Amino acid sequence: MTHKPLPAPTAYDAITALRCLICGAEYAPGEVRYVCPHHGTEGILDVVYDYAAIAAHTDRDALTANHRRDMWRYLPLLPIAEPRFIPPLDVGWTPLYHAPRLGALLGLPNLWVKDDGRNPTASFKDRASALAVVKAQEANARTITTASSGNAAAALAGMAAGVGLESVIFVPASAPQAKIAQLLIYGATVVLVEGTYDQAFDLCIAAANQQGWYCRNTAYNPYMTEGKKTAAYEIAEQMGWEAPDRVFVAVGDGCIIGGLHKGFADLHALGWIERMPRLMGVQAEGSAVLYEAWRRGVNEIRPIVPHTIADSISVGVPRDRLKALRAVRQTDGAFVVVSDEEILAAMRDLARLTGVFAEPAAAAAVAGVRRALADGQVGRDERVVVVITGNGLKDIPAAMRAVEGEGKAVRLPPTVDALMAWLHVQEKD
Ligand SMILES: *Cc1c(COP(=O)(O)O)cnc(C)c1O
Ligand SMILES: [Zn+2]
């Protein structure tokens, strides 16, 4: 393995507080581990920085000059106390592709696709899990745990394997097989909860508290946003430090869109980008809890029993709702809702017109671009980035459904005659 130079120092000493999203109470990093004690699991914390202190030891050009091609190139903006615990797997610095053919189909020439399915465990969740294993080691934990609808679990199991931590994972028994296979192959202890993701979430927190395991749960652990924000840094840097007009991303719990918001807000506060992109949260019709709250102009959600083919965004009680709603409202963005049929069509279009294979939740973001254009919410000349959050190999049955009656497979005997006869018929069609 080649030695990868780490830029130093980190933003750990620039943390001024962990601030409760509900009551605004502020804590020092060592004072509370996860949430505001006054508000239980609802008391999600924001990591707040002194940007002048960050600016004193780094700038845009120094970052760009760093040779590391992963999320740790942004170490000067990350809340890491002990860089020696950084996992060896290459997370982040995923490609940003200009997508002119998909753009032509949608009527949007300036369209880019950020392929986060290229991460080590094939989803965006690696960014948060990579940070989680650093924090777990800083806390001297031997075991790390999470509840997840699938990808966060696979990411944590993979990152834990990379550094030699034990992992205990709580997933709904209904999670897709490929994701469960990932957990098992990485050596995680897997608890298949006979219940919903929401029930698995609560069970995991109870277990972590009793056993002293480090808990990575989305929204509950304040540092997950900090890992996810690195995708915003990459988008800005890959576009020459000129932020796009809009970023579309699928939303379930709301942690990813909250992380993107944090990342762009950091860059804006540092003066490294001139304006914030509008953040567009895409939800599935059967799981549109945040869309409903946004439309009604409130923070309270009405929990539902979610139902969508896009398992990664199938969430009845979005845990990071405050960060997600804030991300959309403060950037003058919007929430968009798409149907399962639109998601399956987007999987096909994205794959055929860019070569990027997305799982249903990730393709929902593409479907959201199409819907927002149809509704006149997006100008044709805008520069738009769509984040592909997970790889299509995560859910083969969904991919097969997407090509039902659309695929081009033919079953033939292994003879040239049979092939020629078939090609001949095709030509006549
Ligand atoms: C987790 C996930 C999302 C949604 O992220 P949230 O933070 O739950 O909003 C979207 N797509 C994929 C592939 C995911 O794994
Ligand atoms: Zn509080």
mmCIF file of N, CA and C in Angstrom, residues 262-329:
data_model
loop_
_atom_site.group_PDB
_atom_site.id
_atom_site.type_symbol
_atom_site.label_atom_id
_atom_site.label_comp_id
_atom_site.label_asym_id
_atom_site.label_seq_id
_atom_site.Cartn_x
_atom_site.Cartn_y
_atom_site.Cartn_z
ATOM 1 N N LYS A 262 -24.636 21.077 5.061
ATOM 2 C CA LYS A 262 -23.533 21.460 5.945
ATOM 3 C C LYS A 262 -22.260 21.708 5.147
ATOM 4 N N GLY A 263 -21.993 20.843 4.185
ATOM 5 C CA GLY A 263 -20.781 20.979 3.387
ATOM 6 C C GLY A 263 -20.762 22.274 2.585
ATOM 7 N N PHE A 264 -21.851 22.563 1.888
ATOM 8 C CA PHE A 264 -21.899 23.804 1.110
ATOM 9 C C PHE A 264 -21.874 25.021 2.043
ATOM 10 N N ALA A 265 -22.545 24.899 3.197
ATOM 11 C CA ALA A 265 -22.568 26.025 4.145
ATOM 12 C C ALA A 265 -21.166 26.297 4.693
ATOM 13 N N ASP A 266 -20.401 25.244 4.970
ATOM 14 C CA ASP A 266 -19.004 25.425 5.404
ATOM 15 C C ASP A 266 -18.229 26.222 4.353
ATOM 16 N N LEU A 267 -18.348 25.780 3.096
ATOM 17 C CA LEU A 267 -17.583 26.429 2.023
ATOM 18 C C LEU A 267 -18.017 27.878 1.842
ATOM 19 N N HIS A 268 -19.305 28.112 2.014
ATOM 20 C CA HIS A 268 -19.828 29.466 1.883
ATOM 21 C C HIS A 268 -19.311 30.354 3.019
ATOM 22 N N ALA A 269 -19.321 29.793 4.235
ATOM 23 C CA ALA A 269 -18.832 30.557 5.392
ATOM 24 C C ALA A 269 -17.344 30.885 5.242
ATOM 25 N N LEU A 270 -16.596 29.975 4.608
ATOM 26 C CA LEU A 270 -15.168 30.201 4.405
ATOM 27 C C LEU A 270 -14.897 31.131 3.218
ATOM 28 N N GLY A 271 -15.953 31.436 2.455
ATOM 29 C CA GLY A 271 -15.795 32.273 1.265
ATOM 30 C C GLY A 271 -15.207 31.529 0.078
ATOM 31 N N TRP A 272 -15.274 30.184 0.099
ATOM 32 C CA TRP A 272 -14.692 29.389 -0.988
ATOM 33 C C TRP A 272 -15.671 29.192 -2.122
ATOM 34 N N ILE A 273 -16.972 29.316 -1.869
ATOM 35 C CA ILE A 273 -17.965 29.378 -2.956
ATOM 36 C C ILE A 273 -18.778 30.652 -2.738
ATOM 37 N N GLU A 274 -19.278 31.211 -3.865
ATOM 38 C CA GLU A 274 -19.935 32.507 -3.752
ATOM 39 C C GLU A 274 -21.383 32.407 -3.309
ATOM 40 N N ARG A 275 -22.067 31.306 -3.722
ATOM 41 C CA ARG A 275 -23.458 31.177 -3.287
ATOM 42 C C ARG A 275 -23.807 29.722 -3.077
ATOM 43 N N MET A 276 -24.866 29.508 -2.341
ATOM 44 C CA MET A 276 -25.321 28.158 -2.015
ATOM 45 C C MET A 276 -26.168 27.604 -3.157
ATOM 46 N N PRO A 277 -25.963 26.321 -3.499
ATOM 47 C CA PRO A 277 -26.902 25.702 -4.442
ATOM 48 C C PRO A 277 -28.249 25.456 -3.743
ATOM 49 N N ARG A 278 -29.298 25.382 -4.524
ATOM 50 C CA ARG A 278 -30.604 24.998 -3.963
ATOM 51 C C ARG A 278 -30.637 23.486 -3.824
ATOM 52 N N LEU A 279 -31.054 23.037 -2.667
ATOM 53 C CA LEU A 279 -31.070 21.593 -2.420
ATOM 54 C C LEU A 279 -32.472 21.042 -2.652
ATOM 55 N N MET A 280 -32.537 19.987 -3.460
ATOM 56 C CA MET A 280 -33.806 19.388 -3.873
ATOM 57 C C MET A 280 -33.887 17.964 -3.314
ATOM 58 N N GLY A 281 -34.780 17.777 -2.360
ATOM 59 C CA GLY A 281 -34.933 16.470 -1.725
ATOM 60 C C GLY A 281 -36.002 15.657 -2.439
ATOM 61 N N VAL A 282 -35.635 14.466 -2.877
ATOM 62 C CA VAL A 282 -36.583 13.635 -3.632
ATOM 63 C C VAL A 282 -37.060 12.486 -2.748
ATOM 64 N N GLN A 283 -38.364 12.350 -2.642
ATOM 65 C CA GLN A 283 -38.946 11.271 -1.837
ATOM 66 C C GLN A 283 -39.841 10.393 -2.695
ATOM 67 N N ALA A 284 -39.987 9.130 -2.269
ATOM 68 C CA ALA A 284 -40.900 8.212 -2.951
ATOM 69 C C ALA A 284 -42.318 8.473 -2.460
ATOM 70 N N GLU A 285 -43.257 8.305 -3.377
ATOM 71 C CA GLU A 285 -44.677 8.548 -3.079
ATOM 72 C C GLU A 285 -45.117 7.850 -1.786
ATOM 73 N N GLY A 286 -44.665 6.612 -1.606
ATOM 74 C CA GLY A 286 -45.102 5.844 -0.452
ATOM 75 C C GLY A 286 -44.332 6.137 0.816
ATOM 76 N N SER A 287 -43.471 7.181 0.783
ATOM 77 C CA SER A 287 -42.633 7.491 1.939
ATOM 78 C C SER A 287 -42.328 8.987 1.977
ATOM 79 N N ALA A 288 -43.383 9.805 1.734
ATOM 80 C CA ALA A 288 -43.157 11.239 1.484
ATOM 81 C C ALA A 288 -43.421 12.089 2.720
ATOM 82 N N VAL A 289 -42.966 11.641 3.862
ATOM 83 C CA VAL A 289 -43.241 12.306 5.136
ATOM 84 C C VAL A 289 -42.654 13.726 5.176
ATOM 85 N N LEU A 290 -41.419 13.872 4.713
ATOM 86 C CA LEU A 290 -40.778 15.191 4.771
ATOM 87 C C LEU A 290 -41.379 16.139 3.744
ATOM 88 N N TYR A 291 -41.712 15.597 2.581
ATOM 89 C CA TYR A 291 -42.393 16.411 1.570
ATOM 90 C C TYR A 291 -43.670 17.014 2.163
ATOM 91 N N GLU A 292 -44.440 16.189 2.882
ATOM 92 C CA GLU A 292 -45.704 16.662 3.468
ATOM 93 C C GLU A 292 -45.453 17.771 4.490
ATOM 94 N N ALA A 293 -44.461 17.571 5.357
ATOM 95 C CA ALA A 293 -44.151 18.582 6.382
ATOM 96 C C ALA A 293 -43.701 19.885 5.715
ATOM 97 N N TRP A 294 -42.880 19.751 4.684
ATOM 98 C CA TRP A 294 -42.387 20.937 3.966
ATOM 99 C C TRP A 294 -43.544 21.689 3.310
ATOM 100 N N ARG A 295 -44.456 20.948 2.687
ATOM 101 C CA ARG A 295 -45.586 21.563 1.992
ATOM 102 C C ARG A 295 -46.502 22.298 2.984
ATOM 103 N N ARG A 296 -46.649 21.712 4.178
ATOM 104 C CA ARG A 296 -47.511 22.331 5.178
ATOM 105 C C ARG A 296 -46.782 23.421 5.955
ATOM 106 N N GLY A 297 -45.464 23.544 5.719
ATOM 107 C CA GLY A 297 -44.701 24.603 6.388
ATOM 108 C C GLY A 297 -44.477 24.360 7.865
ATOM 109 N N VAL A 298 -44.387 23.091 8.262
ATOM 110 C CA VAL A 298 -44.202 22.761 9.681
ATOM 111 C C VAL A 298 -42.993 21.850 9.861
ATOM 112 N N ASN A 299 -42.563 21.670 11.104
ATOM 113 C CA ASN A 299 -41.484 20.726 11.414
ATOM 114 C C ASN A 299 -42.017 19.390 11.897
ATOM 115 N N GLU A 300 -43.276 19.385 12.340
ATOM 116 C CA GLU A 300 -43.846 18.144 12.865
ATOM 117 C C GLU A 300 -44.185 17.233 11.692
ATOM 118 N N ILE A 301 -43.922 15.954 11.910
ATOM 119 C CA ILE A 301 -44.242 15.014 10.846
ATOM 120 C C ILE A 301 -45.404 14.126 11.277
ATOM 121 N N ARG A 302 -46.091 13.612 10.262
ATOM 122 C CA ARG A 302 -47.127 12.617 10.525
ATOM 123 C C ARG A 302 -46.556 11.267 10.125
ATOM 124 N N PRO A 303 -46.196 10.450 11.117
ATOM 125 C CA PRO A 303 -45.573 9.151 10.799
ATOM 126 C C PRO A 303 -46.500 8.298 9.936
ATOM 127 N N ILE A 304 -45.917 7.510 9.050
ATOM 128 C CA ILE A 304 -46.692 6.639 8.172
ATOM 129 C C ILE A 304 -46.067 5.244 8.194
ATOM 130 N N VAL A 305 -46.772 4.303 7.604
ATOM 131 C CA VAL A 305 -46.159 3.004 7.314
ATOM 132 C C VAL A 305 -45.691 3.104 5.868
ATOM 133 N N PRO A 306 -44.353 3.176 5.662
ATOM 134 C CA PRO A 306 -43.849 3.461 4.316
ATOM 135 C C PRO A 306 -43.989 2.262 3.384
ATOM 136 N N HIS A 307 -44.149 2.561 2.097
ATOM 137 C CA HIS A 307 -44.188 1.481 1.118
ATOM 138 C C HIS A 307 -43.653 1.976 -0.219
ATOM 139 N N THR A 308 -42.443 1.502 -0.578
ATOM 140 C CA THR A 308 -41.860 1.855 -1.880
ATOM 141 C C THR A 308 -40.822 0.816 -2.251
ATOM 142 N N ILE A 309 -40.600 0.695 -3.568
ATOM 143 C CA ILE A 309 -39.554 -0.223 -4.060
ATOM 144 C C ILE A 309 -38.169 0.283 -3.661
ATOM 145 N N ALA A 310 -38.079 1.577 -3.380
ATOM 146 C CA ALA A 310 -36.781 2.188 -3.038
ATOM 147 C C ALA A 310 -36.518 1.987 -1.551
ATOM 148 N N ASP A 311 -36.023 0.798 -1.177
ATOM 149 C CA ASP A 311 -35.920 0.427 0.243
ATOM 150 C C ASP A 311 -35.062 1.406 1.052
ATOM 151 N N SER A 312 -34.041 1.999 0.426
ATOM 152 C CA SER A 312 -33.128 2.865 1.182
ATOM 153 C C SER A 312 -33.768 4.178 1.603
ATOM 154 N N ILE A 313 -34.890 4.530 0.995
ATOM 155 C CA ILE A 313 -35.595 5.751 1.419
ATOM 156 C C ILE A 313 -36.991 5.420 1.921
ATOM 157 N N SER A 314 -37.187 4.164 2.314
ATOM 158 C CA SER A 314 -38.477 3.734 2.853
ATOM 159 C C SER A 314 -38.452 3.951 4.363
ATOM 160 N N VAL A 315 -38.913 5.117 4.798
ATOM 161 C CA VAL A 315 -38.773 5.538 6.189
ATOM 162 C C VAL A 315 -40.090 6.148 6.660
ATOM 163 N N GLY A 316 -40.622 5.666 7.764
ATOM 164 C CA GLY A 316 -41.880 6.178 8.296
ATOM 165 C C GLY A 316 -41.707 7.359 9.230
ATOM 166 N N VAL A 317 -40.551 7.378 9.938
ATOM 167 C CA VAL A 317 -40.255 8.451 10.889
ATOM 168 C C VAL A 317 -38.854 8.977 10.584
ATOM 169 N N PRO A 318 -38.734 9.980 9.698
ATOM 170 C CA PRO A 318 -37.394 10.466 9.320
ATOM 171 C C PRO A 318 -36.652 11.037 10.528
ATOM 172 N N ARG A 319 -35.514 10.448 10.835
ATOM 173 C CA ARG A 319 -34.800 10.813 12.058
ATOM 174 C C ARG A 319 -34.122 12.169 11.969
ATOM 175 N N ASP A 320 -33.651 12.520 10.790
ATOM 176 C CA ASP A 320 -32.928 13.788 10.658
ATOM 177 C C ASP A 320 -33.817 14.841 10.018
ATOM 178 N N ARG A 321 -35.097 14.841 10.424
ATOM 179 C CA ARG A 321 -36.058 15.713 9.749
ATOM 180 C C ARG A 321 -35.718 17.188 9.873
ATOM 181 N N LEU A 322 -35.196 17.594 11.040
ATOM 182 C CA LEU A 322 -34.933 19.026 11.216
ATOM 183 C C LEU A 322 -33.815 19.494 10.289
ATOM 184 N N LYS A 323 -32.759 18.677 10.198
ATOM 185 C CA LYS A 323 -31.659 19.067 9.296
ATOM 186 C C LYS A 323 -32.120 19.050 7.849
ATOM 187 N N ALA A 324 -32.968 18.082 7.491
ATOM 188 C CA ALA A 324 -33.432 17.977 6.098
ATOM 189 C C ALA A 324 -34.335 19.152 5.733
ATOM 190 N N LEU A 325 -35.267 19.479 6.608
ATOM 191 C CA LEU A 325 -36.187 20.589 6.321
ATOM 192 C C LEU A 325 -35.415 21.905 6.265
ATOM 193 N N ARG A 326 -34.454 22.051 7.176
ATOM 194 C CA ARG A 326 -33.632 23.256 7.182
ATOM 195 C C ARG A 326 -32.826 23.377 5.891
ATOM 196 N N ALA A 327 -32.287 22.249 5.429
ATOM 197 C CA ALA A 327 -31.474 22.263 4.197
ATOM 198 C C ALA A 327 -32.285 22.792 3.024
ATOM 199 N N VAL A 328 -33.514 22.307 2.901
ATOM 200 C CA VAL A 328 -34.354 22.707 1.763
ATOM 201 C C VAL A 328 -34.845 24.140 1.934
ATOM 202 N N ARG A 329 -35.286 24.486 3.140
ATOM 203 C CA ARG A 329 -35.846 25.832 3.350
ATOM 204 C C ARG A 329 -34.776 26.912 3.228
#
